[in-house]
Amino acid sequence: MQRTELLQLERFIDREVKARFAPGAVVRVVLRQHDGSPAGPDPAGGGPVLEPGDLLVQVVVGGAGDQRSLDDWAQAHQAGMTRMRRELSLRLPAARWLEFTVEDASPPRPRITMPDDPALTEAPLPPREIVATALDLLRADYVFPDRAEQAAAAVEARLAAGEYDGLDEETLAERLTSHLHEVCPDRHLRVRTRPARPGPPGPRPPGPSQPERARPAGWRRPGNHGIGRAERLDGNIGYLDLHAVADPQQAGPVIAAAMELVSGTDALIIDLRHNGGGSPHGVVFWCSYLFPDANTHLNDIFDRPTGETRQFWSLAWVPGPRYLDRPVYVLTSGQTFSGGEDFGYSLQAQGRAEVIGEATGGGAHPTRTVPISAALAISVPFARSVNPVTGTNWEATGVQPDVAVPAAEAFDVAYGKALRHVLASDAPPPLVEQARAALARLPATDPG
């Protein structure tokens, strides 16, 4: 893990740990990793051996100066220590070691070491503890703190009344999600069951796990980096069928190849009707092909936990030719969600594309999915998009089409518009005839 990533993760864990313990009980958190040298103890002396890929989460506690004082501290905070070990095992598999120690002690430093314990993650939790953990995560990260507090208070009243007692995991997840939505009607916010492990837990993979991304119901990870089809249609119209917006770090060459394939067409149709979302960096990469330079401000994302706002601009360089000065049509449906909506909304706000189809699903909040137990996880929207043109986003309302038609008719409408553009241009006669023949085969669905 790079030093910058390590420091970011350290700050995040420090904030989360201090929230788990009473004020002053924890001074700070230090994150250590293998430094590339032969495996050895923590440089403070006497610590656990770190192998490549291992992380050590070191918690410096307050009010303890020697081993006896540290043992007294641990006795008073045993429940919090056990919970922290379980949460690290669930959420950060690379954190093989959790250590509690004191500040400014001479080697060998007093310490209590808790290795990764798979048994803690597999043990079932009572519904009350599951609900309490979910509410802690909601309060800590939900993008609207006031709503988070209101929703948490309402659920706590139900918890006190015993409404969640005795529920199985699936029923508890459904009911808790429903109750949270009464105050926070956010499609990204939900408690859900996690896939069952096929057998006993094996060795942990090296490196920290990446947070999962929330998806609408029925979404499945697509192949080919989300590119279902990329082709030239009759009449020299480009067509891209995108089922997801992949991160360009992995998908860059495939995206570039798709754009190369349609680069010589006279109009472009981008079909997002089955797009369940993806990476904001992927949205920027795709959109950058449709703008001439780095001067288009596409989106901002406000991060509630850090209070920072990150700007997203078109890229100064993309591999291959850009697609400029030609019309672009974006197809949408009620299934278009999250990153797919970001794609269409950004192009629409910039006047770069005409959106055709249905209003989209309405999910504008980037989300982090966090395991609560072996059986359940909660997806918490922790950020929100703010478009620099509209000053708002598509949350709850969805992306509203410029031409509203049923999703099943959207392709024919867009293709007809694209073909008419070719017929109105100075295209060579063979291409004009091809476009005229393709237009004649379309049903009369274009409201224009």
Short mmCIF file of C-alpha atoms in Angstrom, two decimals:
data_model
loop_
_atom_site.label_atom_id
_atom_site.label_comp_id
_atom_site.label_asym_id
_atom_site.label_seq_id
_atom_site.Cartn_x
_atom_site.Cartn_y
_atom_site.Cartn_z
CA MET A 1 0.00 0.00 0.00
CA GLN A 2 1.33 3.44 -0.94
CA ARG A 3 2.19 5.85 1.87
CA THR A 4 -0.62 8.24 0.90
CA GLU A 5 -3.17 5.42 0.95
CA LEU A 6 -1.85 4.22 4.29
CA LEU A 7 -2.22 7.68 5.84
CA GLN A 8 -5.76 8.08 4.49
CA LEU A 9 -6.73 4.71 5.90
CA GLU A 10 -5.04 5.56 9.21
CA ARG A 11 -7.08 8.78 9.53
CA PHE A 12 -10.27 6.90 8.73
CA ILE A 13 -9.59 4.16 11.32
CA ASP A 14 -8.54 6.76 13.91
CA ARG A 15 -11.89 8.52 13.54
CA GLU A 16 -13.87 5.28 13.66
CA VAL A 17 -12.00 3.92 16.70
CA LYS A 18 -12.38 7.10 18.74
CA ALA A 19 -16.11 6.96 18.04
CA ARG A 20 -16.22 3.43 19.53
CA PHE A 21 -14.68 4.38 22.89
CA ALA A 22 -15.38 7.00 25.55
CA PRO A 23 -13.78 10.44 25.04
CA GLY A 24 -10.11 10.36 26.04
CA ALA A 25 -9.90 6.56 26.15
CA VAL A 26 -7.97 6.47 22.86
CA VAL A 27 -5.18 8.94 22.09
CA ARG A 28 -4.48 7.98 18.50
CA VAL A 29 -4.27 5.12 16.03
CA VAL A 30 -1.13 4.18 14.10
CA LEU A 31 -1.18 1.90 11.06
CA ARG A 32 1.93 -0.13 10.29
CA GLN A 33 2.76 -2.40 7.38
CA HIS A 34 5.65 -4.60 6.29
CA ASP A 35 8.43 -2.30 5.09
CA GLY A 36 9.95 -4.67 2.54
CA SER A 37 12.71 -5.88 4.80
CA PRO A 38 12.81 -9.44 6.20
CA ALA A 39 9.83 -10.01 8.48
CA GLY A 40 10.48 -8.67 11.93
CA PRO A 41 8.83 -7.13 14.95
CA ASP A 42 7.32 -3.70 15.24
CA PRO A 43 10.20 -1.15 15.52
CA ALA A 44 9.02 -0.24 19.03
CA GLY A 45 10.23 -3.69 20.11
CA GLY A 46 8.36 -6.80 21.14
CA GLY A 47 5.52 -6.47 18.64
CA PRO A 48 4.14 -9.11 16.25
CA VAL A 49 5.94 -10.24 13.12
CA LEU A 50 4.55 -8.55 10.01
CA GLU A 51 4.57 -10.48 6.76
CA PRO A 52 4.16 -8.80 3.34
CA GLY A 53 0.54 -7.71 2.99
CA ASP A 54 -0.08 -7.64 6.74
CA LEU A 55 -1.26 -4.54 8.57
CA LEU A 56 -0.88 -3.78 12.27
CA VAL A 57 -3.48 -1.45 13.79
CA GLN A 58 -1.87 0.05 16.88
CA VAL A 59 -4.20 1.82 19.32
CA VAL A 60 -2.47 4.17 21.76
CA VAL A 61 -4.70 4.41 24.84
CA GLY A 62 -5.03 7.18 27.41
CA GLY A 63 -4.49 6.97 31.15
CA ALA A 64 -2.15 3.97 31.10
CA GLY A 65 1.57 4.05 31.81
CA ASP A 66 2.68 0.48 32.52
CA GLN A 67 1.47 -3.05 31.81
CA ARG A 68 -0.68 -3.20 34.95
CA SER A 69 -2.41 0.08 34.05
CA LEU A 70 -2.90 -1.16 30.50
CA ASP A 71 -4.43 -4.39 31.81
CA ASP A 72 -6.82 -2.33 33.97
CA TRP A 73 -7.75 -0.24 30.92
CA ALA A 74 -8.40 -3.40 28.92
CA GLN A 75 -10.63 -4.85 31.63
CA ALA A 76 -12.75 -1.70 31.54
CA HIS A 77 -12.94 -1.71 27.73
CA GLN A 78 -13.07 -5.41 26.92
CA ALA A 79 -16.34 -5.23 24.99
CA GLY A 80 -15.06 -2.38 22.78
CA MET A 81 -11.78 -4.20 22.10
CA THR A 82 -13.59 -7.38 21.06
CA ARG A 83 -15.96 -5.46 18.85
CA MET A 84 -13.07 -3.62 17.20
CA ARG A 85 -11.24 -6.89 16.52
CA ARG A 86 -14.37 -8.38 14.96
CA GLU A 87 -15.01 -5.32 12.79
CA LEU A 88 -11.42 -5.23 11.54
CA SER A 89 -11.59 -8.92 10.63
CA LEU A 90 -14.80 -8.32 8.70
CA ARG A 91 -13.89 -5.04 7.01
CA LEU A 92 -10.12 -4.98 6.69
CA PRO A 93 -8.83 -8.55 6.24
CA ALA A 94 -5.22 -7.36 5.92
CA ALA A 95 -5.31 -6.12 9.54
CA ARG A 96 -3.96 -9.38 10.94
CA TRP A 97 -2.89 -7.69 14.16
CA LEU A 98 -4.64 -5.32 16.55
CA GLU A 99 -2.50 -3.92 19.33
CA PHE A 100 -3.33 -1.76 22.34
CA THR A 101 -0.38 0.07 23.86
CA VAL A 102 0.64 3.23 25.71
CA GLU A 103 2.38 6.47 24.78
CA ASP A 104 6.08 7.19 25.42
CA ALA A 105 6.98 3.91 27.11
CA SER A 106 10.49 2.49 27.08
CA PRO A 107 10.99 -0.81 25.23
CA PRO A 108 9.65 -3.34 25.72
CA ARG A 109 6.52 -1.26 25.47
CA PRO A 110 3.44 -2.50 27.41
CA ARG A 111 1.02 -3.98 24.91
CA ILE A 112 -1.97 -6.23 24.45
CA THR A 113 -2.02 -7.95 21.06
CA MET A 114 -5.15 -9.40 19.44
CA PRO A 115 -4.49 -11.46 16.28
CA ASP A 116 -7.12 -11.96 13.60
CA ASP A 117 -9.74 -14.39 14.88
CA PRO A 118 -12.06 -15.81 12.19
CA ALA A 119 -14.27 -17.28 14.89
CA LEU A 120 -15.30 -13.76 15.90
CA THR A 121 -16.58 -12.98 12.40
CA GLU A 122 -18.48 -16.25 12.06
CA ALA A 123 -20.29 -16.03 15.39
CA PRO A 124 -23.91 -14.86 14.93
CA LEU A 125 -24.84 -11.54 16.51
CA PRO A 126 -28.13 -10.86 18.30
CA PRO A 127 -30.52 -8.55 16.43
CA ARG A 128 -30.09 -5.79 18.98
CA GLU A 129 -26.34 -5.64 18.43
CA ILE A 130 -26.80 -5.73 14.64
CA VAL A 131 -29.24 -2.82 14.79
CA ALA A 132 -27.01 -0.82 17.13
CA THR A 133 -23.99 -1.31 14.85
CA ALA A 134 -25.98 -0.31 11.77
CA LEU A 135 -27.11 2.88 13.49
CA ASP A 136 -23.55 3.72 14.55
CA LEU A 137 -22.44 3.47 10.91
CA LEU A 138 -25.42 5.51 9.75
CA ARG A 139 -24.72 8.31 12.23
CA ALA A 140 -21.01 8.34 11.42
CA ASP A 141 -21.21 8.52 7.63
CA TYR A 142 -24.65 9.25 6.16
CA VAL A 143 -24.45 12.23 3.86
CA PHE A 144 -27.24 14.12 5.67
CA PRO A 145 -26.41 14.05 9.42
CA ASP A 146 -29.76 15.48 10.56
CA ARG A 147 -31.72 12.83 8.69
CA ALA A 148 -29.37 10.14 9.98
CA GLU A 149 -30.09 11.20 13.55
CA GLN A 150 -33.84 11.29 12.96
CA ALA A 151 -33.82 7.84 11.34
CA ALA A 152 -31.61 6.39 14.07
CA ALA A 153 -33.84 7.78 16.82
CA ALA A 154 -36.93 6.31 15.18
CA VAL A 155 -35.28 2.89 14.83
CA GLU A 156 -34.04 3.02 18.43
CA ALA A 157 -37.61 3.53 19.60
CA ARG A 158 -38.63 0.42 17.68
CA LEU A 159 -35.61 -1.43 19.10
CA ALA A 160 -36.62 -0.53 22.65
CA ALA A 161 -40.12 -1.79 21.91
CA GLY A 162 -38.70 -5.17 20.87
CA GLU A 163 -39.75 -4.98 17.20
CA TYR A 164 -36.52 -6.61 15.98
CA ASP A 165 -36.22 -9.34 18.60
CA GLY A 166 -36.15 -12.88 17.25
CA LEU A 167 -36.01 -11.93 13.56
CA ASP A 168 -33.88 -13.94 11.15
CA GLU A 169 -31.20 -12.05 9.22
CA GLU A 170 -33.13 -11.66 5.96
CA THR A 171 -36.28 -10.40 7.68
CA LEU A 172 -34.26 -8.09 9.90
CA ALA A 173 -32.47 -6.61 6.86
CA GLU A 174 -35.73 -5.98 5.01
CA ARG A 175 -37.50 -4.47 8.01
CA LEU A 176 -34.59 -2.28 9.05
CA THR A 177 -34.17 -0.98 5.49
CA SER A 178 -37.88 -0.19 5.31
CA HIS A 179 -37.77 1.70 8.62
CA LEU A 180 -34.69 3.70 7.57
CA HIS A 181 -36.39 4.64 4.30
CA GLU A 182 -39.30 6.16 6.20
CA VAL A 183 -36.96 9.03 7.12
CA CYS A 184 -34.23 8.65 4.47
CA PRO A 185 -35.87 7.56 1.19
CA ASP A 186 -32.50 6.89 -0.40
CA ARG A 187 -32.24 3.92 -2.77
CA HIS A 188 -28.55 3.50 -2.00
CA LEU A 189 -29.24 3.14 1.75
CA ARG A 190 -30.07 -0.42 2.74
CA VAL A 191 -29.24 -3.31 5.00
CA ARG A 192 -28.82 -6.55 3.12
CA THR A 193 -27.72 -10.12 3.54
CA ARG A 194 -24.19 -11.07 2.56
CA PRO A 195 -23.42 -14.14 0.43
CA ALA A 196 -22.75 -17.19 2.57
CA ARG A 197 -19.17 -18.41 2.67
CA PRO A 198 -18.72 -21.73 0.86
CA GLY A 199 -16.70 -23.22 3.72
CA PRO A 200 -14.34 -22.46 6.58
CA PRO A 201 -12.47 -19.20 6.11
CA GLY A 202 -9.14 -19.63 4.35
CA PRO A 203 -6.07 -17.41 4.39
CA ARG A 204 -6.79 -13.71 4.14
CA PRO A 205 -5.78 -12.10 0.83
CA PRO A 206 -2.94 -9.59 1.07
CA GLY A 207 -3.75 -5.91 1.18
CA PRO A 208 -6.82 -4.11 2.47
CA SER A 209 -10.16 -5.00 0.98
CA GLN A 210 -11.91 -2.39 -1.13
CA PRO A 211 -15.31 -1.08 -0.02
CA GLU A 212 -18.16 -2.60 -1.96
CA ARG A 213 -20.41 -0.37 -4.03
CA ALA A 214 -24.16 -0.39 -3.57
CA ARG A 215 -26.18 -1.61 -6.56
CA PRO A 216 -29.89 -1.62 -7.28
CA ALA A 217 -31.77 -4.86 -6.79
CA GLY A 218 -31.11 -7.40 -9.52
CA TRP A 219 -27.76 -5.90 -10.56
CA ARG A 220 -25.00 -8.32 -11.51
CA ARG A 221 -21.36 -7.53 -12.27
CA PRO A 222 -21.15 -7.32 -16.07
CA GLY A 223 -18.36 -8.70 -18.20
CA ASN A 224 -16.13 -6.87 -20.67
CA HIS A 225 -15.93 -3.88 -18.30
CA GLY A 226 -19.62 -3.16 -18.82
CA ILE A 227 -19.44 -2.76 -22.61
CA GLY A 228 -22.22 -4.91 -24.03
CA ARG A 229 -21.92 -3.76 -27.64
CA ALA A 230 -19.85 -1.29 -29.64
CA GLU A 231 -20.64 -1.10 -33.35
CA ARG A 232 -21.36 0.92 -36.45
CA LEU A 233 -25.02 0.82 -37.51
CA ASP A 234 -26.38 1.32 -41.02
CA GLY A 235 -26.29 5.00 -41.94
CA ASN A 236 -22.89 5.39 -40.23
CA ILE A 237 -24.28 5.73 -36.71
CA GLY A 238 -22.17 4.67 -33.72
CA TYR A 239 -23.79 2.60 -30.98
CA LEU A 240 -22.47 1.84 -27.48
CA ASP A 241 -24.45 -0.39 -25.12
CA LEU A 242 -22.99 0.19 -21.63
CA HIS A 243 -24.20 -1.94 -18.72
CA ALA A 244 -21.80 -0.42 -16.19
CA VAL A 245 -19.25 2.38 -15.89
CA ALA A 246 -15.94 0.68 -15.19
CA ASP A 247 -12.93 2.30 -13.56
CA PRO A 248 -10.46 3.39 -16.27
CA GLN A 249 -7.50 1.98 -14.34
CA GLN A 250 -8.70 -1.45 -15.41
CA ALA A 251 -10.97 -0.64 -18.34
CA GLY A 252 -9.08 2.19 -20.07
CA PRO A 253 -7.80 0.17 -23.06
CA VAL A 254 -11.22 -1.41 -23.65
CA ILE A 255 -13.00 1.96 -23.46
CA ALA A 256 -10.44 3.45 -25.86
CA ALA A 257 -10.98 0.56 -28.29
CA ALA A 258 -14.76 1.07 -28.20
CA MET A 259 -14.40 4.79 -28.88
CA GLU A 260 -11.92 4.06 -31.70
CA LEU A 261 -14.50 1.79 -33.30
CA VAL A 262 -17.19 4.51 -33.43
CA SER A 263 -14.82 7.44 -34.04
CA GLY A 264 -15.64 7.71 -37.76
CA THR A 265 -19.42 7.76 -37.40
CA ASP A 266 -21.70 10.77 -37.97
CA ALA A 267 -23.75 10.46 -34.76
CA LEU A 268 -23.49 8.41 -31.58
CA ILE A 269 -26.06 6.57 -29.48
CA ILE A 270 -25.02 5.69 -25.91
CA ASP A 271 -27.43 3.15 -24.47
CA LEU A 272 -27.61 3.36 -20.66
CA ARG A 273 -30.98 1.66 -20.26
CA HIS A 274 -29.43 -1.29 -18.39
CA ASN A 275 -26.61 0.58 -16.71
CA GLY A 276 -26.49 -0.09 -12.95
CA GLY A 277 -23.69 2.36 -12.14
CA GLY A 278 -19.99 2.32 -11.47
CA SER A 279 -17.01 4.60 -11.09
CA PRO A 280 -17.15 8.43 -11.20
CA HIS A 281 -13.66 8.27 -12.71
CA GLY A 282 -15.09 6.05 -15.44
CA VAL A 283 -17.77 8.66 -16.13
CA VAL A 284 -15.07 11.30 -16.55
CA PHE A 285 -13.07 9.04 -18.87
CA TRP A 286 -16.03 8.31 -21.15
CA CYS A 287 -17.22 11.93 -21.14
CA SER A 288 -13.76 13.29 -21.94
CA TYR A 289 -14.01 11.78 -25.42
CA LEU A 290 -16.97 14.08 -26.07
CA PHE A 291 -15.28 17.36 -25.08
CA PRO A 292 -12.29 19.04 -26.73
CA ASP A 293 -10.01 19.65 -23.75
CA ALA A 294 -9.66 19.78 -19.96
CA ASN A 295 -11.91 22.81 -19.49
CA THR A 296 -15.28 21.12 -18.90
CA HIS A 297 -16.30 20.94 -15.23
CA LEU A 298 -18.41 17.78 -15.13
CA ASN A 299 -19.30 17.19 -11.48
CA ASP A 300 -18.41 17.74 -7.83
CA ILE A 301 -18.71 15.17 -5.04
CA PHE A 302 -19.00 16.32 -1.43
CA ASP A 303 -17.67 13.79 1.10
CA ARG A 304 -19.49 14.07 4.42
CA PRO A 305 -16.95 12.22 6.66
CA THR A 306 -14.04 14.44 5.54
CA GLY A 307 -15.98 17.59 4.65
CA GLU A 308 -14.03 17.77 1.38
CA THR A 309 -15.42 18.45 -2.09
CA ARG A 310 -13.70 16.83 -5.05
CA GLN A 311 -14.05 18.33 -8.52
CA PHE A 312 -14.24 16.23 -11.68
CA TRP A 313 -13.13 17.83 -14.96
CA SER A 314 -12.74 16.48 -18.48
CA LEU A 315 -9.29 15.09 -19.17
CA ALA A 316 -6.59 16.95 -21.07
CA TRP A 317 -5.66 13.75 -22.94
CA VAL A 318 -7.43 10.57 -23.91
CA PRO A 319 -6.05 7.62 -25.87
CA GLY A 320 -7.32 7.86 -29.43
CA PRO A 321 -9.48 10.43 -31.21
CA ARG A 322 -12.15 12.48 -29.47
CA TYR A 323 -15.75 12.47 -30.66
CA LEU A 324 -16.53 16.15 -31.33
CA ASP A 325 -18.99 18.28 -33.33
CA ARG A 326 -21.43 15.43 -33.90
CA PRO A 327 -24.72 14.72 -32.12
CA VAL A 328 -24.88 12.32 -29.17
CA TYR A 329 -28.05 10.62 -27.95
CA VAL A 330 -28.27 8.96 -24.52
CA LEU A 331 -30.91 6.28 -23.88
CA THR A 332 -32.30 5.87 -20.35
CA SER A 333 -34.80 3.77 -18.43
CA GLY A 334 -36.00 3.35 -14.86
CA GLN A 335 -33.16 0.83 -14.43
CA THR A 336 -30.46 3.40 -15.21
CA PHE A 337 -28.86 4.08 -11.85
CA SER A 338 -26.03 5.78 -9.95
CA GLY A 339 -22.94 6.13 -12.19
CA GLY A 340 -25.10 5.54 -15.27
CA GLU A 341 -27.20 8.50 -14.20
CA ASP A 342 -24.08 10.58 -13.57
CA PHE A 343 -23.02 9.88 -17.17
CA GLY A 344 -26.32 10.99 -18.70
CA TYR A 345 -26.89 13.91 -16.32
CA SER A 346 -23.43 15.39 -16.91
CA LEU A 347 -23.77 15.26 -20.70
CA GLN A 348 -27.29 16.68 -20.55
CA ALA A 349 -26.30 19.54 -18.23
CA GLN A 350 -23.43 20.50 -20.53
CA GLY A 351 -25.75 20.45 -23.56
CA ARG A 352 -23.58 17.76 -25.13
CA ALA A 353 -26.23 15.03 -25.47
CA GLU A 354 -29.96 14.63 -25.90
CA VAL A 355 -31.46 12.21 -23.36
CA ILE A 356 -34.20 9.96 -24.74
CA GLY A 357 -36.29 7.44 -22.80
CA GLU A 358 -37.58 7.29 -19.24
CA ALA A 359 -36.71 9.05 -15.99
CA THR A 360 -33.88 7.17 -14.30
CA GLY A 361 -33.75 5.47 -10.89
CA GLY A 362 -32.62 8.48 -8.83
CA GLY A 363 -29.44 7.51 -6.96
CA ALA A 364 -26.90 10.34 -6.75
CA HIS A 365 -25.06 9.42 -3.54
CA PRO A 366 -21.77 7.51 -3.64
CA THR A 367 -22.01 4.64 -1.19
CA ARG A 368 -19.83 2.49 1.01
CA THR A 369 -20.99 -1.01 1.95
CA VAL A 370 -19.73 -2.13 5.36
CA PRO A 371 -20.12 -5.63 6.84
CA ILE A 372 -21.95 -5.71 10.18
CA SER A 373 -21.69 -9.45 10.76
CA ALA A 374 -20.99 -12.61 8.79
CA ALA A 375 -24.59 -12.45 7.55
CA LEU A 376 -25.41 -8.75 7.12
CA ALA A 377 -23.96 -5.53 5.73
CA ILE A 378 -25.18 -1.95 5.46
CA SER A 379 -24.76 0.33 2.46
CA VAL A 380 -24.43 3.95 3.62
CA PRO A 381 -24.38 6.88 1.20
CA PHE A 382 -21.52 9.02 2.47
CA ALA A 383 -21.28 11.66 -0.28
CA ARG A 384 -23.42 13.55 -2.77
CA SER A 385 -22.98 14.88 -6.28
CA VAL A 386 -23.34 18.58 -7.03
CA ASN A 387 -23.46 19.41 -10.72
CA PRO A 388 -21.65 22.72 -11.46
CA VAL A 389 -24.27 23.72 -14.06
CA THR A 390 -27.51 22.87 -12.25
CA GLY A 391 -26.25 23.22 -8.67
CA THR A 392 -28.05 20.02 -7.74
CA ASN A 393 -28.24 16.35 -8.80
CA TRP A 394 -30.61 13.55 -9.76
CA GLU A 395 -31.25 12.09 -6.30
CA ALA A 396 -34.86 10.83 -5.99
CA THR A 397 -35.97 12.69 -9.15
CA GLY A 398 -33.83 10.76 -11.62
CA VAL A 399 -32.44 12.16 -14.85
CA GLN A 400 -35.37 13.64 -16.72
CA PRO A 401 -35.29 12.86 -20.45
CA ASP A 402 -35.37 15.57 -23.09
CA VAL A 403 -37.62 13.27 -25.13
CA ALA A 404 -39.83 11.15 -22.88
CA VAL A 405 -40.76 7.81 -24.46
CA PRO A 406 -41.05 4.25 -23.12
CA ALA A 407 -37.62 2.70 -22.72
CA ALA A 408 -38.45 0.04 -25.32
CA GLU A 409 -38.96 2.78 -27.94
CA ALA A 410 -35.94 4.90 -27.03
CA PHE A 411 -33.52 3.26 -29.45
CA ASP A 412 -35.82 3.66 -32.47
CA VAL A 413 -36.42 7.32 -31.60
CA ALA A 414 -32.71 8.06 -31.20
CA TYR A 415 -31.72 6.08 -34.29
CA GLY A 416 -34.34 7.96 -36.32
CA LYS A 417 -32.96 11.30 -35.13
CA ALA A 418 -29.41 10.20 -35.95
CA LEU A 419 -30.38 9.03 -39.44
CA ARG A 420 -32.19 12.30 -40.17
CA HIS A 421 -29.02 14.13 -39.14
CA VAL A 422 -27.10 12.14 -41.77
CA LEU A 423 -29.75 12.87 -44.42
CA ALA A 424 -29.48 16.59 -43.67
CA SER A 425 -25.69 16.55 -43.96
CA ASP A 426 -23.40 16.52 -46.99
CA ALA A 427 -22.77 12.79 -46.69
CA PRO A 428 -21.81 10.94 -49.89
CA PRO A 429 -24.72 9.48 -51.91
CA PRO A 430 -24.12 5.81 -50.97
CA LEU A 431 -24.25 6.70 -47.29
CA VAL A 432 -27.36 8.83 -47.81
CA GLU A 433 -29.09 5.89 -49.50
CA GLN A 434 -28.05 3.59 -46.67
CA ALA A 435 -29.43 6.03 -44.10
CA ARG A 436 -32.68 6.46 -46.03
CA ALA A 437 -33.19 2.70 -46.24
CA ALA A 438 -32.48 2.27 -42.50
CA LEU A 439 -34.93 5.06 -41.65
CA ALA A 440 -37.63 3.44 -43.77
CA ARG A 441 -37.32 0.25 -41.75
CA LEU A 442 -37.94 2.02 -38.42
CA PRO A 443 -41.42 2.15 -36.88
CA ALA A 444 -42.97 5.62 -36.70
CA THR A 445 -42.16 6.22 -33.03
CA ASP A 446 -40.28 9.52 -33.21
CA PRO A 447 -42.49 12.14 -31.51
CA GLY A 448 -40.72 14.77 -33.59
#
